[in-house]
PDB file of N, CA, C and O in Angstrom:
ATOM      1  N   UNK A   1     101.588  78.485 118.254  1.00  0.00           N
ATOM      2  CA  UNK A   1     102.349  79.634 117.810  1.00  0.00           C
ATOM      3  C   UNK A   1     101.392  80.833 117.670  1.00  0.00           C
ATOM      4  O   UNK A   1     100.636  80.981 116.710  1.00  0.00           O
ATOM      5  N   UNK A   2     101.466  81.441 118.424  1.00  0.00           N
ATOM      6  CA  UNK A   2     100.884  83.052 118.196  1.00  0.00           C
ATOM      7  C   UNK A   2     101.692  84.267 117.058  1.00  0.00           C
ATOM      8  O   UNK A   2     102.854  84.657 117.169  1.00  0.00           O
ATOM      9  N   UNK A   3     100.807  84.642 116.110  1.00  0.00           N
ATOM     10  CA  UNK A   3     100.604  85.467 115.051  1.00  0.00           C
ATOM     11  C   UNK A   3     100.751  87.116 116.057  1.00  0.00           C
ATOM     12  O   UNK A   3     100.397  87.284 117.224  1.00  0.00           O
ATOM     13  N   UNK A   4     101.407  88.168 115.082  1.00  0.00           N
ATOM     14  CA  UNK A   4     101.250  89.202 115.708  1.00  0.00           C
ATOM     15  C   UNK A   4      99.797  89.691 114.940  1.00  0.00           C
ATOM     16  O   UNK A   4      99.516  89.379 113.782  1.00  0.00           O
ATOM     17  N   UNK A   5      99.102  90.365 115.666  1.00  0.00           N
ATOM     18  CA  UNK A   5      98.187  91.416 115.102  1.00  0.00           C
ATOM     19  C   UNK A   5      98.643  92.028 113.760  1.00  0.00           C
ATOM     20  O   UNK A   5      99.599  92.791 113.898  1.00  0.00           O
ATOM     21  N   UNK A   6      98.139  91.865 112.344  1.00  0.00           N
ATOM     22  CA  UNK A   6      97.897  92.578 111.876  1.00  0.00           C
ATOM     23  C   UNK A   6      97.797  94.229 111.628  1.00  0.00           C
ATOM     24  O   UNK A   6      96.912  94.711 112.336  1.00  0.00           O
ATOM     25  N   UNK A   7      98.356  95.027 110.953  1.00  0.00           N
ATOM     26  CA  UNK A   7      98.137  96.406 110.738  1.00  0.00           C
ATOM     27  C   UNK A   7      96.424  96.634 110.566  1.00  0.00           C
ATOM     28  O   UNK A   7      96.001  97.692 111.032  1.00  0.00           O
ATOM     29  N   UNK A   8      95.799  96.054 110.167  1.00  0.00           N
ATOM     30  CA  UNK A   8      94.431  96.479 110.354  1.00  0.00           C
ATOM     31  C   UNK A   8      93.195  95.559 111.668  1.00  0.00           C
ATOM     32  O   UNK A   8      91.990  95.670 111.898  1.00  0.00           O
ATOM     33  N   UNK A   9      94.169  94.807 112.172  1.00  0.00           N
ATOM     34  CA  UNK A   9      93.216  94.355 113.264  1.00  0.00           C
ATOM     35  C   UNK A   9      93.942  95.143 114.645  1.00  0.00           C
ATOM     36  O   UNK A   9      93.862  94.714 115.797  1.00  0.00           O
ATOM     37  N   UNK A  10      94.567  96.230 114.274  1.00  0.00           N
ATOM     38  CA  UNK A  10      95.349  96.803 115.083  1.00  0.00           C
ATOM     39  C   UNK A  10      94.295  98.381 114.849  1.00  0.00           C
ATOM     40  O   UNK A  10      93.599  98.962 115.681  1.00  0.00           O
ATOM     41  N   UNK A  11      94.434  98.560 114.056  1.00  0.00           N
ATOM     42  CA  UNK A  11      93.735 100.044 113.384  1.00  0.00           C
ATOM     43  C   UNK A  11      92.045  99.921 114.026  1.00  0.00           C
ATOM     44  O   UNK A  11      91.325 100.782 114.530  1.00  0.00           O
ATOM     45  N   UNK A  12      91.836  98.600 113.777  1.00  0.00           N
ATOM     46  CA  UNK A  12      90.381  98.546 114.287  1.00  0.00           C
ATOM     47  C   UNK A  12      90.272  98.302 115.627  1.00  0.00           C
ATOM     48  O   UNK A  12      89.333  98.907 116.145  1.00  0.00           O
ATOM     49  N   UNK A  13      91.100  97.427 116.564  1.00  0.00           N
ATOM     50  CA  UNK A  13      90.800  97.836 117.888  1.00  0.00           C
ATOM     51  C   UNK A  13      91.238  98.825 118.377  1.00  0.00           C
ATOM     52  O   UNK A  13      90.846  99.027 119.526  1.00  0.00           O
ATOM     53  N   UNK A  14      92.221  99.876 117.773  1.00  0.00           N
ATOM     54  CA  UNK A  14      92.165 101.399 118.527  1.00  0.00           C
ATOM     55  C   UNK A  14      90.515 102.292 118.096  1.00  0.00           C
ATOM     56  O   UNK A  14      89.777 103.070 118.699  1.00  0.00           O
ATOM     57  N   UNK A  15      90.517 101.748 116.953  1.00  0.00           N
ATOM     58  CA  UNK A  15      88.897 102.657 116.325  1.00  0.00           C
ATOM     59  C   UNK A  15      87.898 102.486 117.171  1.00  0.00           C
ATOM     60  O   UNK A  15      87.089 103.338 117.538  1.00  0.00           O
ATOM     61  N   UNK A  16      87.991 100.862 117.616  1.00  0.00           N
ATOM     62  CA  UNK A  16      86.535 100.400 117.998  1.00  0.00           C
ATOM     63  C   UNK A  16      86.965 100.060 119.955  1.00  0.00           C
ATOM     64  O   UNK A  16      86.819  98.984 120.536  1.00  0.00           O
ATOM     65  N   UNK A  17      87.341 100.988 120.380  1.00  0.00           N
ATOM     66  CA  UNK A  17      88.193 100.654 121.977  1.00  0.00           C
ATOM     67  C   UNK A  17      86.144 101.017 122.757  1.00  0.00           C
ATOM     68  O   UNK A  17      85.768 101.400 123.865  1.00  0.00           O
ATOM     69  N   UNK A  18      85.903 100.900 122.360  1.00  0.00           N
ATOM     70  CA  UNK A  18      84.409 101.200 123.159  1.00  0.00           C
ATOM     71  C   UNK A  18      82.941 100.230 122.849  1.00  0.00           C
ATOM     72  O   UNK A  18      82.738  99.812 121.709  1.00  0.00           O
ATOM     73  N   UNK A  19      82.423 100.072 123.454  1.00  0.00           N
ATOM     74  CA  UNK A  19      81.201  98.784 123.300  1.00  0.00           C
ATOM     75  C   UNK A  19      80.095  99.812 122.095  1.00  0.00           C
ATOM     76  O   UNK A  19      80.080 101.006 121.798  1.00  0.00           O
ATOM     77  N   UNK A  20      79.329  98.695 121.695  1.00  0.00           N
ATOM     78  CA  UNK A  20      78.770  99.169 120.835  1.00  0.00           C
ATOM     79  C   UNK A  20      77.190  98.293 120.542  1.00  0.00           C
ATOM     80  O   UNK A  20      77.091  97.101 120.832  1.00  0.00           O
ATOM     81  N   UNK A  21      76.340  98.870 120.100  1.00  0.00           N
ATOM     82  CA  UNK A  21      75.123  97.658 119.925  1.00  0.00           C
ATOM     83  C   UNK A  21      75.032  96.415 119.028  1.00  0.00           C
ATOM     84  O   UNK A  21      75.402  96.410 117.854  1.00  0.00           O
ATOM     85  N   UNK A  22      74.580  95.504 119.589  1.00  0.00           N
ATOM     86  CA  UNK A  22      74.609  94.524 117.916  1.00  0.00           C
ATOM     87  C   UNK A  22      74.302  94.963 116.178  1.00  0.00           C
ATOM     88  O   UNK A  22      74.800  94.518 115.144  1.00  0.00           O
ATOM     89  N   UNK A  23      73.015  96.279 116.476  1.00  0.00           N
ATOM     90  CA  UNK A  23      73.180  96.829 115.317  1.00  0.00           C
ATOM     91  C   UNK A  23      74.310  97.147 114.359  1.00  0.00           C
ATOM     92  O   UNK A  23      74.647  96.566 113.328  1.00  0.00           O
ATOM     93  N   UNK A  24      74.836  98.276 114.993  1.00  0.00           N
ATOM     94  CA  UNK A  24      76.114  98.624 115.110  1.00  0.00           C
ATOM     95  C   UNK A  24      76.977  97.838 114.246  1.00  0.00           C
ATOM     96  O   UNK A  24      77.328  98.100 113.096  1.00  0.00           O
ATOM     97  N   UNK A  25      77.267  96.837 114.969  1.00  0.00           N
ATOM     98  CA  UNK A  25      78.167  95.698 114.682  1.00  0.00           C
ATOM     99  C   UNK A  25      78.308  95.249 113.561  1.00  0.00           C
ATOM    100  O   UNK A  25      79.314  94.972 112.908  1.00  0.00           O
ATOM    101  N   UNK A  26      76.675  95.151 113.246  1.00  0.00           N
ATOM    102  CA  UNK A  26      76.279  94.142 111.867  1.00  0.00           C
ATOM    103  C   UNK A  26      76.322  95.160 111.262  1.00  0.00           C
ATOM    104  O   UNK A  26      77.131  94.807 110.404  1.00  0.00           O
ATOM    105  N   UNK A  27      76.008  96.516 110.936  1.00  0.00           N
ATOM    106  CA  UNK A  27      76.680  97.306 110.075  1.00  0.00           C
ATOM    107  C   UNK A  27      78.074  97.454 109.533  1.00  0.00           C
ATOM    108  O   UNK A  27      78.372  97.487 108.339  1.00  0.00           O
ATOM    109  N   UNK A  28      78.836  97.534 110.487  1.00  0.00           N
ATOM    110  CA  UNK A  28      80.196  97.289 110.340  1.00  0.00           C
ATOM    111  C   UNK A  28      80.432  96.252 109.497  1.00  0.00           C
ATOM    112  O   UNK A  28      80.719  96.439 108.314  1.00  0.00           O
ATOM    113  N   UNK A  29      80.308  94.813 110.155  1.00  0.00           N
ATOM    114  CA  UNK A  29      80.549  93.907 109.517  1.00  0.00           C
ATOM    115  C   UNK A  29      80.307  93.890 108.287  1.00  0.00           C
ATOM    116  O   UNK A  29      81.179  93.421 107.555  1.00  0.00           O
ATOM    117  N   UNK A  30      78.921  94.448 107.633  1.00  0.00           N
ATOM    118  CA  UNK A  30      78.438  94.182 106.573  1.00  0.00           C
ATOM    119  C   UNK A  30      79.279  95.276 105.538  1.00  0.00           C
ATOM    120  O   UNK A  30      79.181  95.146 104.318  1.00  0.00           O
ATOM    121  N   UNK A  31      80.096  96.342 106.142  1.00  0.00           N
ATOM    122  CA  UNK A  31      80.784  97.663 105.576  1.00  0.00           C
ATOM    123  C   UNK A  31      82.001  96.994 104.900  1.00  0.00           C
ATOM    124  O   UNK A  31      82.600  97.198 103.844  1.00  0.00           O
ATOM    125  N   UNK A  32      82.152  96.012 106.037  1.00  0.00           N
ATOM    126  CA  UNK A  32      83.737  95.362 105.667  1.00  0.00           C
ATOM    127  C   UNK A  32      83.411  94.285 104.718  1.00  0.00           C
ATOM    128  O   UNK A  32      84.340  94.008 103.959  1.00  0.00           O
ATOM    129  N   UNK A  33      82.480  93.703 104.590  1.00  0.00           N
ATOM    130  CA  UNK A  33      82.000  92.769 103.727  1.00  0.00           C
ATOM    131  C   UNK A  33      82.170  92.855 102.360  1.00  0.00           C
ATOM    132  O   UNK A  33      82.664  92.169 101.465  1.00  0.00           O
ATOM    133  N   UNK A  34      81.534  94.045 102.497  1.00  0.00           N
ATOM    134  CA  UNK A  34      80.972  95.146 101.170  1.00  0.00           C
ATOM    135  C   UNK A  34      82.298  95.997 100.559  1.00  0.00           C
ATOM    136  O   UNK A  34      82.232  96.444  99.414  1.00  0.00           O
ATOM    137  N   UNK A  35      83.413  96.182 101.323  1.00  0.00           N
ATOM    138  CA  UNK A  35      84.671  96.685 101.310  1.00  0.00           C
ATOM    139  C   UNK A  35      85.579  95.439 100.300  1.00  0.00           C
ATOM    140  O   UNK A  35      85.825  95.616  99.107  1.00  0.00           O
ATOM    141  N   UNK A  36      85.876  94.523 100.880  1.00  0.00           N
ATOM    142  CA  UNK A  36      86.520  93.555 100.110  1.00  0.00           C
ATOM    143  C   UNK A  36      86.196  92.411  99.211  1.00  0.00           C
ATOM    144  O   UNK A  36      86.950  91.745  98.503  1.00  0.00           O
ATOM    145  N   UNK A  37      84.650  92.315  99.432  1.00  0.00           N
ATOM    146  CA  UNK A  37      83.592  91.976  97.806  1.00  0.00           C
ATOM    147  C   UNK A  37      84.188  93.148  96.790  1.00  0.00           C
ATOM    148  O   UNK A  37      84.820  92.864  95.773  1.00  0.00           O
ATOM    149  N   UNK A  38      83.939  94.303  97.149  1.00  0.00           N
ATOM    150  CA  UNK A  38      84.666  95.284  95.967  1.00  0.00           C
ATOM    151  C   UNK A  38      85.950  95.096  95.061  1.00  0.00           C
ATOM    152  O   UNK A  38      86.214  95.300  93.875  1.00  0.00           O
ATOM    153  N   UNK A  39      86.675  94.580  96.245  1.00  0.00           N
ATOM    154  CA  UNK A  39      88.506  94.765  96.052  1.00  0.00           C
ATOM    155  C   UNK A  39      88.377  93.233  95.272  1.00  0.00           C
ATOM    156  O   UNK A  39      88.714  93.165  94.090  1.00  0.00           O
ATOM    157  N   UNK A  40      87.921  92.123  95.923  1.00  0.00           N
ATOM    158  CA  UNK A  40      88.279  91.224  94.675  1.00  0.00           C
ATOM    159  C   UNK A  40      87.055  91.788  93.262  1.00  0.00           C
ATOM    160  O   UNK A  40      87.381  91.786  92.075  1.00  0.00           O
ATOM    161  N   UNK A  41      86.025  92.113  93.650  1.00  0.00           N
ATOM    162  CA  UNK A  41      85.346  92.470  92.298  1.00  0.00           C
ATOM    163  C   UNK A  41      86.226  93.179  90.975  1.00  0.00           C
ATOM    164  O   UNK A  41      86.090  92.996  89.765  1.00  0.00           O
ATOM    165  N   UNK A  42      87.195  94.076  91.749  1.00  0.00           N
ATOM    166  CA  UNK A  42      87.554  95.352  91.077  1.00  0.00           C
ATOM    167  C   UNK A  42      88.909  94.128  90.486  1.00  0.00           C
ATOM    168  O   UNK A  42      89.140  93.918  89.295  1.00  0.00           O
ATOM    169  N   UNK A  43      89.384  93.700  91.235  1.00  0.00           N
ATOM    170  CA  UNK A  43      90.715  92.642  90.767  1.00  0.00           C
ATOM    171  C   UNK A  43      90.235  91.472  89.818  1.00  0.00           C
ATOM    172  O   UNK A  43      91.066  91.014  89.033  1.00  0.00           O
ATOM    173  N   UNK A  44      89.368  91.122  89.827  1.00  0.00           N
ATOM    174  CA  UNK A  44      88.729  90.167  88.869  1.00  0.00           C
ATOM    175  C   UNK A  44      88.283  90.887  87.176  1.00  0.00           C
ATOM    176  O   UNK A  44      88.270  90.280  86.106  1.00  0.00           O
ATOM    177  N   UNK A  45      87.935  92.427  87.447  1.00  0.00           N
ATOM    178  CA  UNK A  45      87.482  93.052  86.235  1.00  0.00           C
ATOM    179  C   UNK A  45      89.168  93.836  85.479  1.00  0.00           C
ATOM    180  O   UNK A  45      89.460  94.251  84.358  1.00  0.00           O
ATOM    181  N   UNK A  46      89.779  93.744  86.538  1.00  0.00           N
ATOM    182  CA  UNK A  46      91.503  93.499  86.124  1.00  0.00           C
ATOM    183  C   UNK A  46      92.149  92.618  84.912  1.00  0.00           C
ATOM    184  O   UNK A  46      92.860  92.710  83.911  1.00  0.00           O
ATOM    185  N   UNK A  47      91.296  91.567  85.818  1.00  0.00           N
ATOM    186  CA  UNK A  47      92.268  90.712  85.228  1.00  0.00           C
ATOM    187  C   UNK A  47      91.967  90.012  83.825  1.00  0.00           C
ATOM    188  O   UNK A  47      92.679  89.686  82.875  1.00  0.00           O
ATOM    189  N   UNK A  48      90.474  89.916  84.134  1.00  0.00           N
ATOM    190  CA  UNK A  48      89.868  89.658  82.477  1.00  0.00           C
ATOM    191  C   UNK A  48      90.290  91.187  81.288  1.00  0.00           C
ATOM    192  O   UNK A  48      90.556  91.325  80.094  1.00  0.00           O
ATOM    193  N   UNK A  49      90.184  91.812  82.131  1.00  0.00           N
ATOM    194  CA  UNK A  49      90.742  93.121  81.123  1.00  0.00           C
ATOM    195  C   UNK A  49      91.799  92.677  80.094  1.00  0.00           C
ATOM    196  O   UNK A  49      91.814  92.309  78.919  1.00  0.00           O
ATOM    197  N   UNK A  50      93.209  93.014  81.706  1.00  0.00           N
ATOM    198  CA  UNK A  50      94.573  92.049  80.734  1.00  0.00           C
ATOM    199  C   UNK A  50      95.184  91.215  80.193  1.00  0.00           C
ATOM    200  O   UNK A  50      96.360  91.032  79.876  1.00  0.00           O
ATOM    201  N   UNK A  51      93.534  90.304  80.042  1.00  0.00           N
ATOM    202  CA  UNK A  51      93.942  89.119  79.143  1.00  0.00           C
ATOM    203  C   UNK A  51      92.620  88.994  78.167  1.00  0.00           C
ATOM    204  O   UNK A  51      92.259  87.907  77.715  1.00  0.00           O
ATOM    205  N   UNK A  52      91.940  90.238  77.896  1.00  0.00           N
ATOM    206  CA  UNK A  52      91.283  89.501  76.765  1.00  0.00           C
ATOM    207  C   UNK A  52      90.529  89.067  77.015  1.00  0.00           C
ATOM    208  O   UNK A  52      89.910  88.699  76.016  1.00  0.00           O
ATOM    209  N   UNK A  53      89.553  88.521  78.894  1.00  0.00           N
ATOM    210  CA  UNK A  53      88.755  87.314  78.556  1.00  0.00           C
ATOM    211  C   UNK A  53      87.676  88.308  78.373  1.00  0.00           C
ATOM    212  O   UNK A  53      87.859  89.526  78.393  1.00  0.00           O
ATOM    213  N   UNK A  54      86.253  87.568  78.146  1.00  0.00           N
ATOM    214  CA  UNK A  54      84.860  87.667  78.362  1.00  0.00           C
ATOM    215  C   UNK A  54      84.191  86.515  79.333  1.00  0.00           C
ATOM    216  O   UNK A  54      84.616  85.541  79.954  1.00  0.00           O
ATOM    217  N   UNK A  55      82.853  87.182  79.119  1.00  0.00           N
ATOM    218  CA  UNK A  55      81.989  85.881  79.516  1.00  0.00           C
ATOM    219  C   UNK A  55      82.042  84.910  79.010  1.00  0.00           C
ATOM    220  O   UNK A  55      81.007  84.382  79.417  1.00  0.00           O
ATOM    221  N   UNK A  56      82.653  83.996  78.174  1.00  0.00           N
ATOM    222  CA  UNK A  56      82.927  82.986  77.937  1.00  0.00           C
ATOM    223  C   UNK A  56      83.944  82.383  78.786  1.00  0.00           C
ATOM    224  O   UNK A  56      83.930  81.166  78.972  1.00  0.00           O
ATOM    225  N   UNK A  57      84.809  83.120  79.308  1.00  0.00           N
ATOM    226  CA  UNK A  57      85.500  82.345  80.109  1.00  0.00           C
ATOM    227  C   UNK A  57      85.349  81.662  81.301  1.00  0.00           C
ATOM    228  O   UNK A  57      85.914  80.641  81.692  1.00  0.00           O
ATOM    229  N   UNK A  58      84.280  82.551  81.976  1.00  0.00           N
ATOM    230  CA  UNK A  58      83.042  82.219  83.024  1.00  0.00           C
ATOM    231  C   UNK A  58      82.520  80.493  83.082  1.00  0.00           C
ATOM    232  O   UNK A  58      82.511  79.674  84.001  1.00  0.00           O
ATOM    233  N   UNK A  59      82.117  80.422  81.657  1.00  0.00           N
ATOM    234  CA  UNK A  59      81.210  79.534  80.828  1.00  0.00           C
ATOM    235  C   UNK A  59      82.672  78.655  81.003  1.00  0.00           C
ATOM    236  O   UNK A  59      82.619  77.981  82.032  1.00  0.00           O
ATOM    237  N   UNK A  60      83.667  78.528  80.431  1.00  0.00           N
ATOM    238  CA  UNK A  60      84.884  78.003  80.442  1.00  0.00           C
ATOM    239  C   UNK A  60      85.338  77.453  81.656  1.00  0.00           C
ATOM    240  O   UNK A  60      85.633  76.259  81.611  1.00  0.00           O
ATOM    241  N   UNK A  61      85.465  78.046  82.740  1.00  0.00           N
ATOM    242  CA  UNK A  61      85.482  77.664  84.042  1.00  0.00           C
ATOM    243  C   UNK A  61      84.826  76.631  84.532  1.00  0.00           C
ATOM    244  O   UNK A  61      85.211  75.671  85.199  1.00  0.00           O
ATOM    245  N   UNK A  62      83.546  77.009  84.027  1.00  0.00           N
ATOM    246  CA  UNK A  62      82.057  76.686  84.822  1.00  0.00           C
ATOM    247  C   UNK A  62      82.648  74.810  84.510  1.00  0.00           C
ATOM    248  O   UNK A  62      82.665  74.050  85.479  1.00  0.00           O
ATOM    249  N   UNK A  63      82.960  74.436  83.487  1.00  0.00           N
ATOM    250  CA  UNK A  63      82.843  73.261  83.134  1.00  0.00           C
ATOM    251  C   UNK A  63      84.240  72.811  83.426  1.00  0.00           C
ATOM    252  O   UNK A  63      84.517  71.795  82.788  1.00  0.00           O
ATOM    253  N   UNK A  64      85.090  73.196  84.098  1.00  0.00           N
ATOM    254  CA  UNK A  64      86.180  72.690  84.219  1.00  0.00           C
ATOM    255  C   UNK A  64      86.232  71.625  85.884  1.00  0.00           C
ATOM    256  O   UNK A  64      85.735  71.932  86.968  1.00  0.00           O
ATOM    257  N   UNK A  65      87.158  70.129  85.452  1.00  0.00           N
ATOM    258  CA  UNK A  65      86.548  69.674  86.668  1.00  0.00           C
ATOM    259  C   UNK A  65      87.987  69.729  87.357  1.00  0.00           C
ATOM    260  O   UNK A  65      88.983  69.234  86.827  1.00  0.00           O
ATOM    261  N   UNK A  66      87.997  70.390  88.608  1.00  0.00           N
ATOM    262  CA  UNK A  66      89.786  70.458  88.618  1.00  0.00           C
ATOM    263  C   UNK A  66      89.935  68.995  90.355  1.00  0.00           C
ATOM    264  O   UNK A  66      91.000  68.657  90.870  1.00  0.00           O
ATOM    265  N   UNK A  67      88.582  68.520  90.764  1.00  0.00           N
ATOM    266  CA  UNK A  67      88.987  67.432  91.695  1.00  0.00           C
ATOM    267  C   UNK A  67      90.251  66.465  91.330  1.00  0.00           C
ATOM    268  O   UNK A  67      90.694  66.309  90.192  1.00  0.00           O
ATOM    269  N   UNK A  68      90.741  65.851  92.507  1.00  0.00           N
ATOM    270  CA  UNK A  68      91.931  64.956  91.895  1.00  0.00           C
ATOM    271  C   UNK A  68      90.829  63.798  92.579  1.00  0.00           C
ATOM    272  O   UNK A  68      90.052  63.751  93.533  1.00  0.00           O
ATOM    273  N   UNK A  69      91.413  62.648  91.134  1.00  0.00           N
ATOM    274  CA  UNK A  69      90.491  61.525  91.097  1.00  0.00           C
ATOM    275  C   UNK A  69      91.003  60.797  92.606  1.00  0.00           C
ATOM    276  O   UNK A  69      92.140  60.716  93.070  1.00  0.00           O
ATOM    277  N   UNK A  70      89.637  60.290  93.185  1.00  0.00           N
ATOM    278  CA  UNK A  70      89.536  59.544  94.634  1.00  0.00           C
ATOM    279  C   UNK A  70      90.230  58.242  93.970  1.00  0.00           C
ATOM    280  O   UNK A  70      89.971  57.674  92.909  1.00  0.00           O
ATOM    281  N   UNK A  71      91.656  57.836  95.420  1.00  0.00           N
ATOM    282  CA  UNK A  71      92.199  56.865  94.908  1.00  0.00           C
ATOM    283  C   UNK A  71      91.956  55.605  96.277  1.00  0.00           C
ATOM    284  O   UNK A  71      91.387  55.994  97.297  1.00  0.00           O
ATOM    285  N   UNK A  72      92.308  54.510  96.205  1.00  0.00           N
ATOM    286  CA  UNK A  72      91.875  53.895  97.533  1.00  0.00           C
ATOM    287  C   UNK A  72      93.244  53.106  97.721  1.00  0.00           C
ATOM    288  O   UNK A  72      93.419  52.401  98.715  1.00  0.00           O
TER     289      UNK A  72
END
């Protein structure tokens, strides 16, 4: 089953319709990297906001074991 293109894998092959160096590339890549590391960063400092957490909850996580026990 084929997926349509995306609104932004659409936006980027009209942007990027021309060859380019590997430099280049890995800039990009690393732009877009650096683009949506932000967006969950910024959604994560959200969300502890509207609930109150801190760094303890981090700590809280850290120890939580959520595997489902191996059955045979």
């Amino acid at each position: 089953m084929t997926k349509p293109l995306t609104n932004l894998q659409v936006e980027l092959l009209r942007s990027f319709n021309y060859q380019i160096d590997d430099s280049q590339l890995l800039e990009i890549k690393k732009m877009l990297t650096d683009y949506f590391a932000q967006k969950v960063s910024d959604g994560m400092d959200k969300l502890f906001e509207e609930h109150g957490w801190d760094d303890s909850k981090l700590d809280e996580w850290s120890g939580e074991h959520m595997r489902k026990p191996y059955n045979k």
